[in-house]
Amino acid sequence: MNSRERVFASARGQETDCFAVTPYNGNFSINVSGYELSECYTDGKKLAEAQIRAWELTGQDVVNAQSDQYYMSEGMGVKTLYRTGALPAVLDVPVKSLEDVKLIRPIDPYRDGRSYVYIEAIGLLSEHFKGEVAIRAPGAGPFPLCAHLMGVSEFITLLALTEAEEDTDSEKRIMDLLETVTESLCRFSEACLDAGADIVQCADSLASLNIISPAIYRKYAFPFEKKYFDRISARKKDRDFLTLLHICGNNSAVAEDLADTGCDILEVDYQVDLRDYKQRIGDRVCLMGNLNPAGAIFKGTPEFVEKEAREAIEAAGRGGRFCLGSGCEVAIHAPLENVRAMVRTGHSLKPDFSGRK
């Protein structure tokens, strides 16, 4: 069983030879490859080469064609500064008032912003791995994209004030913007699939209950996440792929809603009780997670990483529908041996399917 087969079987609750190990390690991989960040988020060939070099060192089951977050939003008017050895910095945003929402248009992923960098990298990774390793595309979700376009604090404050004041005009403008950015994400993911991606995602990191209420999540975030997964999943009639939802923080109060979005894989933040999620929604969605990327993986030892990996497997691995992953992005300067320990631990253990109906 190769890595791609292992990931797809894990996502579908089928028996596997060992646990699929899927750290979200795009920028970590760039760092250990010897490239600079700014080289890779502006050059698809270098981004692909960085992921290949890192995979040769770690051997995880998914490679991530990922680095920064602004590749789509630049195509909708966000101005950024590229910095050697660092991720882009935002210089200016296009939505300074709700009147500006009507000026925002969905992107053409092949021409607008830097989406083409990631699409090219996915194509090169697909050519290189030839179906042996699963290729994961990036994909900033509707909430982060709105925040890119107007500023994080401005977007979150606008949501709160709109609800508190029951401002129907502001609500309509917010919904219009969410519609536009969701269309951009759909177009980008479709282009990634055409390039050879095996996993496409909605990384709606800002739609977190650490920041917003369950009511705001259900009203403003959930409908657009579901719209994304409904549209993208319709393409499964033409080819085989998986969809993934990631939201940062502890979203236990809306766990059932997360499963209802229609994603195949739910990437679970390290703040979440994996055992609780497994009991509540583990029969409907594959859970991916949830080692602490800033804790065990970054600050710990290989022995501590192995301990946390075994605990995650114990909590959610029984019966399949589980991938051992990081509970958010692996820190760029995490020790290589810690990532290797995570991969080694998952690959040394076989899922327990005994007693499954």
GROMACS .gro file of C-alpha atoms in nm:
model
  357
    1MET     CA    1   0.000   0.000   0.000
    2ASN     CA    2   0.154   0.331  -0.103
    3SER     CA    3   0.104   0.663   0.073
    4ARG     CA    4  -0.176   0.790  -0.149
    5GLU     CA    5  -0.367   0.464  -0.115
    6ARG     CA    6  -0.315   0.476   0.264
    7VAL     CA    7  -0.456   0.829   0.291
    8PHE     CA    8  -0.760   0.756   0.076
    9ALA     CA    9  -0.835   0.431   0.260
   10SER     CA   10  -0.795   0.604   0.596
   11ALA     CA   11  -1.035   0.879   0.493
   12ARG     CA   12  -1.296   0.619   0.392
   13GLY     CA   13  -1.266   0.393   0.693
   14GLN     CA   14  -1.103   0.110   0.504
   15GLU     CA   15  -0.831  -0.111   0.648
   16THR     CA   16  -0.473   0.003   0.602
   17ASP     CA   17  -0.128  -0.141   0.666
   18CYS     CA   18  -0.048   0.137   0.915
   19PHE     CA   19  -0.167   0.485   1.006
   20ALA     CA   20  -0.144   0.757   0.745
   21VAL     CA   21   0.074   1.040   0.877
   22THR     CA   22  -0.011   1.382   0.741
   23PRO     CA   23   0.161   1.678   0.913
   24TYR     CA   24   0.074   2.016   0.762
   25ASN     CA   25   0.433   2.109   0.696
   26GLY     CA   26   0.462   2.334   0.391
   27ASN     CA   27   0.686   2.606   0.534
   28PHE     CA   28   0.875   2.358   0.752
   29SER     CA   29   0.952   2.165   0.435
   30ILE     CA   30   1.077   2.478   0.261
   31ASN     CA   31   1.309   2.547   0.552
   32VAL     CA   32   1.460   2.197   0.578
   33SER     CA   33   1.500   2.184   0.199
   34GLY     CA   34   1.745   2.475   0.207
   35TYR     CA   35   1.525   2.721   0.018
   36GLU     CA   36   1.413   3.062   0.142
   37LEU     CA   37   1.040   3.119   0.196
   38SER     CA   38   1.023   3.406  -0.051
   39GLU     CA   39   1.183   3.194  -0.323
   40CYS     CA   40   0.906   2.938  -0.296
   41TYR     CA   41   0.591   3.146  -0.264
   42THR     CA   42   0.687   3.324  -0.586
   43ASP     CA   43   0.821   3.026  -0.783
   44GLY     CA   44   0.622   2.705  -0.836
   45LYS     CA   45   0.926   2.504  -0.947
   46LYS     CA   46   1.120   2.587  -0.632
   47LEU     CA   47   0.813   2.523  -0.413
   48ALA     CA   48   0.771   2.177  -0.565
   49GLU     CA   49   1.142   2.098  -0.534
   50ALA     CA   50   1.137   2.204  -0.168
   51GLN     CA   51   0.848   1.970  -0.089
   52ILE     CA   52   1.020   1.682  -0.270
   53ARG     CA   53   1.347   1.736  -0.084
   54ALA     CA   54   1.168   1.749   0.251
   55TRP     CA   55   0.962   1.440   0.175
   56GLU     CA   56   1.285   1.251   0.108
   57LEU     CA   57   1.389   1.340   0.465
   58THR     CA   58   1.060   1.264   0.641
   59GLY     CA   59   0.854   1.023   0.428
   60GLN     CA   60   0.509   1.145   0.534
   61ASP     CA   61   0.202   1.036   0.336
   62VAL     CA   62   0.095   1.380   0.208
   63VAL     CA   63   0.302   1.656   0.050
   64ASN     CA   64   0.174   2.010   0.095
   65ALA     CA   65   0.209   2.262  -0.188
   66GLN     CA   66   0.169   2.543   0.062
   67SER     CA   67   0.342   2.849   0.200
   68ASP     CA   68   0.170   3.189   0.238
   69GLN     CA   69  -0.196   3.294   0.252
   70TYR     CA   70  -0.221   3.588   0.008
   71TYR     CA   71  -0.197   3.421  -0.333
   72MET     CA   72  -0.572   3.461  -0.398
   73SER     CA   73  -0.640   3.786  -0.212
   74GLU     CA   74  -0.362   3.964  -0.406
   75GLY     CA   75  -0.572   3.891  -0.713
   76MET     CA   76  -0.862   4.073  -0.549
   77GLY     CA   77  -0.665   4.385  -0.463
   78VAL     CA   78  -0.456   4.318  -0.150
   79LYS     CA   79  -0.112   4.484  -0.173
   80THR     CA   80   0.176   4.290  -0.017
   81LEU     CA   81   0.550   4.318   0.036
   82TYR     CA   82   0.765   4.012  -0.033
   83ARG     CA   83   1.048   3.972   0.217
   84THR     CA   84   1.354   3.748   0.199
   85GLY     CA   85   1.325   3.471   0.456
   86ALA     CA   86   0.974   3.576   0.564
   87LEU     CA   87   0.613   3.549   0.455
   88PRO     CA   88   0.450   3.844   0.272
   89ALA     CA   89   0.344   4.149   0.472
   90VAL     CA   90   0.020   4.331   0.392
   91LEU     CA   91   0.071   4.692   0.282
   92ASP     CA   92  -0.284   4.788   0.186
   93VAL     CA   93  -0.634   4.639   0.163
   94PRO     CA   94  -0.900   4.711  -0.102
   95VAL     CA   95  -1.211   4.708   0.122
   96LYS     CA   96  -1.196   5.017   0.342
   97SER     CA   97  -1.573   5.055   0.366
   98LEU     CA   98  -1.870   4.836   0.281
   99GLU     CA   99  -1.918   5.042  -0.034
  100ASP     CA  100  -1.598   4.885  -0.166
  101VAL     CA  101  -1.744   4.533  -0.152
  102LYS     CA  102  -1.915   4.584  -0.488
  103LEU     CA  103  -1.573   4.639  -0.650
  104ILE     CA  104  -1.437   4.295  -0.554
  105ARG     CA  105  -1.452   4.029  -0.824
  106PRO     CA  106  -1.371   3.655  -0.812
  107ILE     CA  107  -1.025   3.565  -0.936
  108ASP     CA  108  -0.910   3.390  -1.247
  109PRO     CA  109  -0.666   3.150  -1.073
  110TYR     CA  110  -0.438   3.133  -1.376
  111ARG     CA  111  -0.395   3.509  -1.411
  112ASP     CA  112  -0.479   3.691  -1.086
  113GLY     CA  113  -0.254   3.710  -0.782
  114ARG     CA  114  -0.005   3.426  -0.727
  115SER     CA  115  -0.244   3.132  -0.745
  116TYR     CA  116  -0.053   3.012  -1.051
  117VAL     CA  117   0.255   2.949  -0.831
  118TYR     CA  118   0.072   2.685  -0.629
  119ILE     CA  119  -0.108   2.539  -0.931
  120GLU     CA  120   0.228   2.495  -1.106
  121ALA     CA  121   0.380   2.334  -0.796
  122ILE     CA  122   0.092   2.087  -0.772
  123GLY     CA  123   0.137   1.988  -1.134
  124LEU     CA  124   0.509   1.929  -1.084
  125LEU     CA  125   0.450   1.728  -0.766
  126SER     CA  126   0.191   1.518  -0.948
  127GLU     CA  127   0.438   1.446  -1.226
  128HIS     CA  128   0.710   1.355  -0.977
  129PHE     CA  129   0.515   1.128  -0.741
  130LYS     CA  130   0.293   0.966  -1.006
  131GLY     CA  131   0.020   0.864  -0.760
  132GLU     CA  132   0.256   0.729  -0.493
  133VAL     CA  133   0.207   1.015  -0.244
  134ALA     CA  134  -0.106   1.225  -0.186
  135ILE     CA  135  -0.074   1.589  -0.291
  136ARG     CA  136  -0.257   1.848  -0.082
  137ALA     CA  137  -0.345   2.187  -0.225
  138PRO     CA  138  -0.374   2.500  -0.014
  139GLY     CA  139  -0.698   2.695  -0.003
  140ALA     CA  140  -0.769   2.990   0.227
  141GLY     CA  141  -1.135   2.983   0.331
  142PRO     CA  142  -1.404   3.253   0.309
  143PHE     CA  143  -1.340   3.409   0.652
  144PRO     CA  144  -0.962   3.449   0.609
  145LEU     CA  145  -1.012   3.586   0.257
  146CYS     CA  146  -1.258   3.848   0.383
  147ALA     CA  147  -1.012   3.937   0.658
  148HIS     CA  148  -0.732   3.972   0.401
  149LEU     CA  149  -0.947   4.212   0.200
  150MET     CA  150  -1.041   4.445   0.488
  151GLY     CA  151  -0.818   4.356   0.785
  152VAL     CA  152  -0.870   4.094   1.054
  153SER     CA  153  -0.991   4.317   1.336
  154GLU     CA  154  -1.206   4.519   1.098
  155PHE     CA  155  -1.380   4.208   0.964
  156ILE     CA  156  -1.444   4.051   1.305
  157THR     CA  157  -1.563   4.382   1.450
  158LEU     CA  158  -1.795   4.431   1.153
  159LEU     CA  159  -1.952   4.090   1.210
  160ALA     CA  160  -2.008   4.160   1.578
  161LEU     CA  161  -2.157   4.507   1.522
  162THR     CA  162  -2.378   4.389   1.237
  163GLU     CA  163  -2.533   4.124   1.460
  164ALA     CA  164  -2.557   4.345   1.769
  165GLU     CA  165  -2.725   4.625   1.574
  166GLU     CA  166  -2.928   4.393   1.349
  167ASP     CA  167  -2.800   4.591   1.053
  168THR     CA  168  -2.956   4.421   0.751
  169ASP     CA  169  -2.770   4.639   0.500
  170SER     CA  170  -2.432   4.548   0.646
  171GLU     CA  171  -2.539   4.185   0.662
  172LYS     CA  172  -2.616   4.186   0.290
  173ARG     CA  173  -2.279   4.342   0.204
  174ILE     CA  174  -2.096   4.085   0.418
  175MET     CA  175  -2.287   3.804   0.250
  176ASP     CA  176  -2.203   3.948  -0.091
  177LEU     CA  177  -1.833   3.954  -0.003
  178LEU     CA  178  -1.847   3.599   0.133
  179GLU     CA  179  -2.013   3.490  -0.190
  180THR     CA  180  -1.738   3.647  -0.399
  181VAL     CA  181  -1.447   3.501  -0.204
  182THR     CA  182  -1.610   3.157  -0.194
  183GLU     CA  183  -1.631   3.168  -0.572
  184SER     CA  184  -1.261   3.254  -0.582
  185LEU     CA  185  -1.180   2.956  -0.358
  186CYS     CA  186  -1.391   2.723  -0.574
  187ARG     CA  187  -1.216   2.837  -0.892
  188PHE     CA  188  -0.874   2.795  -0.730
  189SER     CA  189  -0.952   2.445  -0.600
  190GLU     CA  190  -1.089   2.339  -0.936
  191ALA     CA  191  -0.765   2.453  -1.100
  192CYS     CA  192  -0.566   2.260  -0.838
  193LEU     CA  193  -0.765   1.946  -0.915
  194ASP     CA  194  -0.698   1.993  -1.286
  195ALA     CA  195  -0.327   2.019  -1.203
  196GLY     CA  196  -0.330   1.689  -1.011
  197ALA     CA  197  -0.418   1.764  -0.647
  198ASP     CA  198  -0.547   1.469  -0.443
  199ILE     CA  199  -0.678   1.682  -0.153
  200VAL     CA  200  -0.835   2.026  -0.183
  201GLN     CA  201  -0.926   2.230   0.120
  202CYS     CA  202  -1.120   2.508   0.279
  203ALA     CA  203  -0.886   2.640   0.548
  204ASP     CA  204  -1.135   2.866   0.723
  205SER     CA  205  -0.900   2.931   1.012
  206LEU     CA  206  -1.060   3.257   1.127
  207ALA     CA  207  -1.408   3.101   1.156
  208SER     CA  208  -1.299   2.980   1.499
  209LEU     CA  209  -1.501   2.972   1.818
  210ASN     CA  210  -1.194   3.116   1.986
  211ILE     CA  211  -1.292   3.435   1.799
  212ILE     CA  212  -1.662   3.419   1.704
  213SER     CA  213  -1.977   3.273   1.857
  214PRO     CA  214  -2.150   2.954   1.744
  215ALA     CA  215  -2.438   3.167   1.619
  216ILE     CA  216  -2.209   3.376   1.397
  217TYR     CA  217  -2.036   3.062   1.273
  218ARG     CA  218  -2.368   2.903   1.175
  219LYS     CA  219  -2.500   3.217   1.007
  220TYR     CA  220  -2.194   3.346   0.822
  221ALA     CA  221  -1.934   3.069   0.793
  222PHE     CA  222  -2.116   2.736   0.770
  223PRO     CA  223  -2.333   2.817   0.463
  224PHE     CA  224  -2.031   2.914   0.254
  225GLU     CA  225  -1.819   2.620   0.370
  226LYS     CA  226  -2.104   2.389   0.274
  227LYS     CA  227  -2.148   2.566  -0.059
  228TYR     CA  228  -1.779   2.511  -0.130
  229PHE     CA  229  -1.784   2.140  -0.045
  230ASP     CA  230  -2.108   2.079  -0.237
  231ARG     CA  231  -1.968   2.240  -0.550
  232ILE     CA  232  -1.622   2.082  -0.535
  233SER     CA  233  -1.752   1.737  -0.443
  234ALA     CA  234  -1.969   1.738  -0.755
  235ARG     CA  235  -1.646   1.690  -0.952
  236LYS     CA  236  -1.592   1.350  -0.794
  237LYS     CA  237  -1.795   1.202  -1.076
  238ASP     CA  238  -1.496   1.278  -1.301
  239ARG     CA  239  -1.200   1.190  -1.077
  240ASP     CA  240  -1.107   1.058  -0.732
  241PHE     CA  241  -1.004   1.311  -0.468
  242LEU     CA  242  -1.067   1.414  -0.107
  243THR     CA  243  -1.186   1.738   0.050
  244LEU     CA  244  -1.064   1.885   0.379
  245LEU     CA  245  -1.187   2.145   0.627
  246HIS     CA  246  -0.953   2.314   0.871
  247ILE     CA  247  -1.058   2.566   1.137
  248CYS     CA  248  -0.825   2.672   1.415
  249GLY     CA  249  -0.914   2.659   1.783
  250ASN     CA  250  -1.159   2.458   1.990
  251ASN     CA  251  -1.481   2.431   1.790
  252SER     CA  252  -1.642   2.153   1.992
  253ALA     CA  253  -1.969   2.345   2.026
  254VAL     CA  254  -2.021   2.316   1.649
  255ALA     CA  255  -1.860   1.975   1.588
  256GLU     CA  256  -2.173   1.833   1.427
  257ASP     CA  257  -2.198   2.137   1.200
  258LEU     CA  258  -1.839   2.084   1.087
  259ALA     CA  259  -1.926   1.730   0.980
  260ASP     CA  260  -2.241   1.860   0.809
  261THR     CA  261  -2.035   2.080   0.576
  262GLY     CA  262  -1.973   1.771   0.362
  263CYS     CA  263  -1.594   1.756   0.395
  264ASP     CA  264  -1.423   1.417   0.376
  265ILE     CA  265  -1.153   1.511   0.627
  266LEU     CA  266  -1.176   1.740   0.928
  267GLU     CA  267  -0.833   1.863   1.035
  268VAL     CA  268  -0.858   1.901   1.412
  269ASP     CA  269  -0.671   2.168   1.607
  270TYR     CA  270  -0.456   2.060   1.900
  271GLN     CA  271  -0.697   2.234   2.142
  272VAL     CA  272  -0.971   1.980   2.063
  273ASP     CA  273  -1.044   1.660   2.257
  274LEU     CA  274  -0.996   1.401   1.982
  275ARG     CA  275  -1.177   1.131   2.177
  276ASP     CA  276  -1.485   1.353   2.205
  277TYR     CA  277  -1.483   1.425   1.831
  278LYS     CA  278  -1.438   1.057   1.750
  279GLN     CA  279  -1.743   0.966   1.958
  280ARG     CA  280  -1.961   1.244   1.819
  281ILE     CA  281  -1.873   1.264   1.447
  282GLY     CA  282  -1.611   0.997   1.378
  283ASP     CA  283  -1.861   0.785   1.187
  284ARG     CA  284  -1.927   1.068   0.938
  285VAL     CA  285  -1.591   1.228   0.873
  286CYS     CA  286  -1.223   1.134   0.882
  287LEU     CA  287  -1.041   1.312   1.165
  288MET     CA  288  -0.688   1.440   1.105
  289GLY     CA  289  -0.476   1.553   1.396
  290ASN     CA  290  -0.390   1.671   1.641
  291LEU     CA  291  -0.036   1.696   1.780
  292ASN     CA  292   0.048   2.039   1.919
  293PRO     CA  293   0.265   2.203   1.650
  294ALA     CA  294   0.396   2.469   1.891
  295GLY     CA  295   0.434   2.218   2.175
  296ALA     CA  296   0.545   1.862   2.117
  297ILE     CA  297   0.654   1.904   1.755
  298PHE     CA  298   0.838   2.234   1.803
  299LYS     CA  299   0.958   2.226   2.164
  300GLY     CA  300   0.949   1.858   2.251
  301THR     CA  301   1.182   1.565   2.204
  302PRO     CA  302   1.131   1.274   1.963
  303GLU     CA  303   1.026   1.065   2.262
  304PHE     CA  304   0.763   1.319   2.363
  305VAL     CA  305   0.635   1.340   2.006
  306GLU     CA  306   0.600   0.962   1.999
  307LYS     CA  307   0.408   0.971   2.328
  308GLU     CA  308   0.162   1.234   2.198
  309ALA     CA  309   0.126   1.050   1.867
  310ARG     CA  310   0.035   0.729   2.047
  311GLU     CA  311  -0.216   0.917   2.263
  312ALA     CA  312  -0.382   1.067   1.953
  313ILE     CA  313  -0.401   0.724   1.792
  314GLU     CA  314  -0.547   0.578   2.110
  315ALA     CA  315  -0.809   0.853   2.120
  316ALA     CA  316  -0.926   0.841   1.758
  317GLY     CA  317  -0.755   0.565   1.563
  318ARG     CA  318  -0.978   0.268   1.636
  319GLY     CA  319  -1.190   0.162   1.339
  320GLY     CA  320  -1.014   0.387   1.087
  321ARG     CA  321  -1.123   0.725   0.957
  322PHE     CA  322  -0.819   0.881   1.118
  323CYS     CA  323  -0.494   1.033   0.993
  324LEU     CA  324  -0.220   1.124   1.238
  325GLY     CA  325  -0.159   1.492   1.178
  326SER     CA  326  -0.048   1.818   1.332
  327GLY     CA  327  -0.312   2.034   1.498
  328CYS     CA  328  -0.232   2.325   1.262
  329GLU     CA  329   0.079   2.414   1.066
  330VAL     CA  330   0.413   2.268   1.175
  331ALA     CA  331   0.646   2.546   1.292
  332ILE     CA  332   0.901   2.640   1.028
  333HIS     CA  333   1.195   2.575   1.264
  334ALA     CA  334   1.062   2.255   1.424
  335PRO     CA  335   1.335   1.992   1.469
  336LEU     CA  336   1.353   1.749   1.180
  337GLU     CA  337   1.387   1.457   1.420
  338ASN     CA  338   1.053   1.544   1.579
  339VAL     CA  339   0.870   1.528   1.246
  340ARG     CA  340   1.050   1.203   1.168
  341ALA     CA  341   0.941   1.064   1.506
  342MET     CA  342   0.579   1.148   1.427
  343VAL     CA  343   0.598   0.972   1.090
  344ARG     CA  344   0.785   0.674   1.233
  345THR     CA  345   0.530   0.627   1.511
  346GLY     CA  346   0.228   0.629   1.282
  347HIS     CA  347   0.392   0.398   1.031
  348SER     CA  348   0.484   0.149   1.305
  349LEU     CA  349   0.123   0.095   1.417
  350LYS     CA  350  -0.173  -0.069   1.246
  351PRO     CA  351  -0.532   0.048   1.302
  352ASP     CA  352  -0.755  -0.174   1.513
  353PHE     CA  353  -1.069  -0.274   1.322
  354SER     CA  354  -1.173  -0.555   1.559
  355GLY     CA  355  -1.534  -0.540   1.668
  356ARG     CA  356  -1.634  -0.291   1.399
  357LYS     CA  357  -1.979  -0.353   1.258
   0.00000   0.00000   0.00000
